[in-house]
Short mmCIF file of C-alpha atoms in Angstrom, two decimals:
data_model
loop_
_atom_site.label_atom_id
_atom_site.label_comp_id
_atom_site.label_asym_id
_atom_site.label_seq_id
_atom_site.Cartn_x
_atom_site.Cartn_y
_atom_site.Cartn_z
CA UNK A 7 0.00 0.00 0.00
CA UNK A 8 1.36 3.44 -0.85
CA UNK A 9 2.45 5.67 1.98
CA UNK A 10 -0.24 8.21 2.85
CA UNK A 11 -0.75 10.85 5.47
CA UNK A 12 -3.30 9.87 8.11
CA UNK A 13 -4.95 12.91 9.68
CA UNK A 14 -6.58 13.70 13.01
CA UNK A 15 -9.60 11.89 14.45
CA UNK A 16 -12.67 12.72 12.32
CA UNK A 17 -15.12 10.24 13.91
CA UNK A 18 -15.00 9.35 17.60
CA UNK A 19 -17.26 6.68 19.09
CA UNK A 20 -17.26 6.62 22.90
CA UNK A 21 -18.78 4.01 25.22
CA UNK A 22 -21.61 3.01 22.89
CA UNK A 23 -24.11 0.48 24.27
CA UNK A 24 -27.13 -0.73 22.32
CA UNK A 25 -29.89 -3.01 23.57
CA UNK A 26 -32.97 -4.50 21.97
CA UNK A 27 -35.20 -5.40 24.91
CA UNK A 28 -33.01 -7.62 27.07
CA UNK A 29 -30.56 -8.41 24.27
CA UNK A 30 -27.26 -6.52 24.31
CA UNK A 31 -26.11 -5.83 20.76
CA UNK A 32 -23.20 -3.57 21.75
CA UNK A 33 -21.58 -3.13 25.16
CA UNK A 34 -19.45 -0.10 26.03
CA UNK A 35 -17.61 0.12 22.70
CA UNK A 36 -15.19 2.93 21.92
CA UNK A 37 -13.25 3.43 18.70
CA UNK A 38 -12.00 6.32 16.62
CA UNK A 39 -11.50 6.87 12.91
CA UNK A 40 -8.75 9.12 11.57
CA UNK A 41 -9.07 11.25 8.48
CA UNK A 42 -8.01 9.52 5.26
CA UNK A 43 -7.59 6.04 6.76
CA UNK A 44 -9.21 2.72 5.89
CA UNK A 45 -10.60 1.53 9.25
CA UNK A 46 -11.99 -2.00 9.31
CA UNK A 47 -14.44 -3.53 11.76
CA UNK A 48 -14.29 -7.32 11.85
CA UNK A 49 -15.67 -10.15 13.95
CA UNK A 50 -17.65 -13.40 13.75
CA UNK A 51 -21.32 -13.37 12.68
CA UNK A 52 -23.49 -11.68 15.31
CA UNK A 53 -20.58 -9.69 16.73
CA UNK A 54 -22.39 -6.37 16.37
CA UNK A 55 -20.57 -4.94 13.35
CA UNK A 56 -23.62 -3.76 11.36
CA UNK A 57 -25.24 -2.53 14.59
CA UNK A 58 -22.22 -0.28 15.10
CA UNK A 59 -22.55 1.19 11.59
CA UNK A 60 -26.28 1.64 12.21
CA UNK A 61 -25.51 3.68 15.34
CA UNK A 62 -22.98 5.83 13.48
CA UNK A 63 -25.32 6.69 10.61
CA UNK A 64 -28.49 7.23 12.64
CA UNK A 65 -30.45 4.05 11.90
CA UNK A 66 -30.23 3.04 15.59
CA UNK A 67 -30.04 5.29 18.63
CA UNK A 68 -27.75 3.82 21.29
CA UNK A 69 -28.93 3.88 24.91
CA UNK A 70 -25.49 4.97 26.13
CA UNK A 71 -22.46 6.71 24.72
CA UNK A 72 -21.75 9.50 22.24
CA UNK A 73 -20.62 9.78 18.64
CA UNK A 74 -18.58 12.80 17.59
CA UNK A 75 -18.10 13.73 13.94
CA UNK A 76 -15.70 16.59 13.17
CA UNK A 77 -15.99 17.85 16.73
CA UNK A 78 -19.80 17.77 16.84
CA UNK A 79 -21.34 15.20 19.20
CA UNK A 80 -24.69 13.64 18.39
CA UNK A 81 -26.91 10.91 19.71
CA UNK A 82 -30.36 11.34 18.19
CA UNK A 83 -29.58 12.32 14.60
CA UNK A 84 -31.62 10.86 11.75
CA UNK A 85 -29.92 9.04 8.88
CA UNK A 86 -30.55 12.02 6.61
CA UNK A 87 -29.05 14.45 9.12
CA UNK A 88 -25.95 12.28 9.46
CA UNK A 89 -25.70 12.09 5.66
CA UNK A 90 -25.96 15.88 5.42
CA UNK A 91 -23.06 16.12 7.90
CA UNK A 92 -20.90 14.10 5.47
CA UNK A 93 -21.32 10.39 6.32
CA UNK A 94 -22.57 8.04 3.56
CA UNK A 95 -23.43 4.35 3.84
CA UNK A 96 -23.75 1.29 1.65
CA UNK A 97 -25.73 -1.69 2.90
CA UNK A 98 -25.15 -5.43 3.08
CA UNK A 99 -28.36 -6.02 1.14
CA UNK A 100 -28.54 -3.92 -2.00
CA UNK A 101 -31.27 -1.27 -1.87
CA UNK A 102 -30.96 -0.15 -5.47
CA UNK A 103 -33.89 0.73 -7.73
CA UNK A 104 -33.74 -2.34 -9.95
CA UNK A 105 -35.94 -0.95 -12.73
CA UNK A 106 -33.99 2.30 -13.03
CA UNK A 107 -30.83 2.82 -15.05
CA UNK A 108 -27.34 2.94 -13.57
CA UNK A 109 -27.09 6.71 -14.07
CA UNK A 110 -30.51 7.37 -12.49
CA UNK A 111 -29.63 5.20 -9.47
CA UNK A 112 -26.41 7.11 -8.89
CA UNK A 113 -28.25 10.41 -9.41
CA UNK A 114 -30.43 9.59 -6.39
CA UNK A 115 -27.28 10.04 -4.31
CA UNK A 116 -27.21 13.70 -5.38
CA UNK A 117 -30.54 14.48 -3.66
CA UNK A 118 -28.78 15.96 -0.63
CA UNK A 119 -26.84 18.30 -2.91
CA UNK A 120 -29.79 19.71 -4.87
CA UNK A 121 -30.18 23.36 -3.94
CA UNK A 122 -32.89 24.59 -6.32
CA UNK A 123 -36.49 24.46 -5.11
CA UNK A 124 -38.94 21.75 -6.05
CA UNK A 125 -41.04 24.43 -7.74
CA UNK A 126 -38.25 25.56 -10.05
CA UNK A 127 -37.47 21.94 -10.88
CA UNK A 128 -41.11 21.18 -11.63
CA UNK A 129 -41.56 24.20 -13.90
CA UNK A 130 -38.12 24.15 -15.49
CA UNK A 131 -38.06 25.85 -18.87
CA UNK A 132 -35.34 26.60 -21.47
CA UNK A 133 -34.27 29.59 -19.36
CA UNK A 134 -33.73 27.35 -16.33
CA UNK A 135 -36.03 28.99 -13.76
CA UNK A 136 -34.15 29.23 -10.49
CA UNK A 137 -31.07 27.81 -12.15
CA UNK A 138 -32.52 24.29 -11.84
CA UNK A 139 -31.55 23.24 -15.35
CA UNK A 140 -27.96 24.37 -14.94
CA UNK A 141 -27.79 22.73 -11.54
CA UNK A 142 -29.05 19.41 -12.90
CA UNK A 143 -26.41 19.54 -15.64
CA UNK A 144 -23.72 20.01 -12.99
CA UNK A 145 -25.06 17.08 -10.96
CA UNK A 146 -25.15 14.87 -14.05
CA UNK A 147 -21.57 15.84 -14.91
CA UNK A 148 -20.49 14.81 -11.41
CA UNK A 149 -22.34 11.49 -11.73
CA UNK A 150 -20.73 10.86 -15.14
CA UNK A 151 -17.34 11.36 -13.48
CA UNK A 152 -18.22 8.67 -10.92
CA UNK A 153 -19.39 6.33 -13.68
CA UNK A 154 -16.06 6.79 -15.47
CA UNK A 155 -14.16 6.34 -12.20
CA UNK A 156 -15.94 3.04 -11.46
CA UNK A 157 -15.52 1.86 -15.07
CA UNK A 158 -19.23 1.24 -15.67
CA UNK A 159 -19.66 3.49 -18.75
CA UNK A 160 -21.03 0.68 -20.98
CA UNK A 161 -23.93 0.19 -18.54
CA UNK A 162 -24.98 3.84 -17.99
CA UNK A 163 -28.48 3.32 -19.43
CA UNK A 164 -28.92 -0.31 -18.37
CA UNK A 165 -31.55 -1.09 -15.72
CA UNK A 166 -29.61 -2.07 -12.59
CA UNK A 167 -31.62 -5.29 -12.16
CA UNK A 168 -30.11 -6.63 -15.40
CA UNK A 169 -26.52 -6.26 -14.19
CA UNK A 170 -24.39 -9.00 -12.58
CA UNK A 171 -24.20 -8.81 -8.78
CA UNK A 172 -20.64 -7.47 -8.74
CA UNK A 173 -21.58 -4.54 -10.97
CA UNK A 174 -24.67 -3.82 -8.87
CA UNK A 175 -22.36 -3.51 -5.85
CA UNK A 176 -20.29 -1.03 -7.84
CA UNK A 177 -23.40 1.04 -8.61
CA UNK A 178 -24.24 1.01 -4.89
CA UNK A 179 -20.76 2.38 -4.18
CA UNK A 180 -21.27 5.02 -6.88
CA UNK A 181 -24.54 6.17 -5.34
CA UNK A 182 -22.81 6.64 -1.97
CA UNK A 183 -19.94 8.53 -3.63
CA UNK A 184 -22.46 10.82 -5.33
CA UNK A 185 -23.19 12.25 -1.87
CA UNK A 186 -19.55 13.46 -1.71
CA UNK A 187 -19.06 12.01 1.79
CA UNK A 188 -16.09 12.72 3.99
CA UNK A 189 -16.61 9.34 5.69
CA UNK A 190 -17.93 6.34 3.78
CA UNK A 191 -19.35 3.37 5.70
CA UNK A 192 -19.14 0.15 3.69
CA UNK A 193 -21.10 -2.82 5.04
CA UNK A 194 -19.62 -5.98 3.50
CA UNK A 195 -19.06 -4.49 0.04
CA UNK A 196 -17.51 -7.76 -1.19
CA UNK A 197 -20.05 -10.26 0.19
CA UNK A 198 -21.08 -12.80 -2.45
CA UNK A 199 -18.37 -11.76 -4.92
CA UNK A 200 -15.96 -14.00 -6.77
CA UNK A 201 -12.19 -13.46 -6.54
CA UNK A 202 -11.99 -11.18 -9.58
CA UNK A 203 -14.90 -9.02 -8.41
CA UNK A 204 -13.28 -8.72 -4.96
CA UNK A 205 -10.01 -7.61 -6.50
CA UNK A 206 -11.84 -4.94 -8.50
CA UNK A 207 -13.74 -3.71 -5.43
CA UNK A 208 -10.52 -3.57 -3.37
CA UNK A 209 -8.94 -1.43 -6.07
CA UNK A 210 -11.91 0.94 -6.16
CA UNK A 211 -12.00 1.28 -2.37
CA UNK A 212 -8.31 2.17 -2.27
CA UNK A 213 -8.76 4.59 -5.19
CA UNK A 214 -11.72 6.28 -3.43
CA UNK A 215 -9.57 6.60 -0.32
CA UNK A 216 -6.62 7.95 -2.32
CA UNK A 217 -8.11 10.04 -5.14
CA UNK A 218 -11.26 11.34 -3.45
CA UNK A 219 -9.53 11.57 -0.06
CA UNK A 220 -12.53 9.80 1.50
CA UNK A 221 -12.16 8.17 4.90
CA UNK A 222 -13.38 4.56 4.80
CA UNK A 223 -14.98 2.49 7.56
CA UNK A 224 -15.27 -1.07 6.31
CA UNK A 225 -17.01 -4.22 7.53
CA UNK A 226 -15.62 -7.26 5.76
CA UNK A 227 -15.43 -11.01 6.42
CA UNK A 228 -12.56 -11.78 4.06
CA UNK A 229 -9.54 -11.53 6.35
CA UNK A 230 -7.13 -11.44 3.42
CA UNK A 231 -8.87 -8.34 2.07
CA UNK A 232 -8.94 -6.70 5.51
CA UNK A 233 -5.24 -7.28 6.10
CA UNK A 234 -4.35 -5.99 2.63
CA UNK A 235 -6.22 -2.70 2.56
CA UNK A 236 -6.74 -1.60 6.21
CA UNK A 237 -4.70 0.94 8.13
CA UNK A 238 -6.25 -0.12 11.46
CA UNK A 239 -8.64 -2.87 12.49
CA UNK A 240 -11.06 -3.14 15.41
CA UNK A 241 -12.43 -6.56 16.36
CA UNK A 242 -15.85 -7.16 17.93
CA UNK A 243 -17.11 -10.39 19.49
CA UNK A 244 -20.56 -10.81 21.08
CA UNK A 245 -21.02 -7.04 21.01
CA UNK A 246 -17.77 -6.26 22.83
CA UNK A 247 -14.46 -4.90 21.58
CA UNK A 248 -11.70 -7.48 21.98
CA UNK A 249 -8.87 -5.94 19.94
CA UNK A 250 -7.86 -2.75 18.15
CA UNK A 251 -4.68 -1.98 16.25
CA UNK A 252 -2.75 -2.47 13.03
CA UNK A 253 -3.66 -5.47 10.85
CA UNK A 254 -0.53 -7.28 12.03
CA UNK A 255 -1.24 -6.62 15.71
CA UNK A 256 -4.80 -7.86 15.36
CA UNK A 257 -3.80 -10.93 13.37
CA UNK A 258 -1.55 -12.10 16.19
CA UNK A 259 -3.87 -11.19 19.05
CA UNK A 260 -4.76 -14.22 21.20
CA UNK A 261 -8.35 -13.04 21.86
CA UNK A 262 -8.93 -12.65 18.12
CA UNK A 263 -7.50 -16.06 17.32
CA UNK A 264 -9.76 -17.64 19.99
CA UNK A 265 -12.85 -15.79 18.73
CA UNK A 266 -12.31 -16.92 15.16
CA UNK A 267 -11.44 -20.48 16.12
CA UNK A 268 -14.51 -20.61 18.33
CA UNK A 269 -12.66 -21.58 21.49
CA UNK A 270 -13.18 -18.43 23.52
CA UNK A 271 -16.44 -19.53 25.18
#
């Protein structure tokens, strides 16, 4: 991996606990994410990884703890409010509009950036009332840049539902990038992919991190991928943090080895 400059803490999670009735999903977890790093969250199934992302991006509201993004602490923000702050998210299960084209799916990621009023968009004319026409052209140009970046130009007008799974995952990444996030949360972006598709996705994640300067928080089961592309790794098990450090430190951590071999309990 090329040498890069890791910045200050941009996202700080402190003492987060999340319960559903009597079930503890997360217990007193703290972790931070530094600007421009690839920060991975790993752990066996049911460890609480997706729950942690859901707390960060406002899907769940933890009962205890605080989340600070760029110095601003929040606890009861909605997903949209968190997105407006600069945090985007992809999901384990694709939530794309299968009947819509690739370009239109990625355009939906620009909704947060649209400044012109609904009225001026509805009554747009050749003069571009309220600048809506010009604004849409700018948004489309940005989306075209993402399409080029992700190498999906041949499929611009193709309905997403007709694409292979690996390409659909790429469109999902493109839609998140269209929001111009400072922090991008990726929930198992390589699940269900073959080796070649994984290699492509790894390359795109590293390019997003490098060329866009986007900070990445990644959940991934493929340990080879995690060790290759991560700057730091945090390990969860049964909703608790059991390790945190460089990929090498985590790989040789006794607690982690036990958790993955299933001998810790």
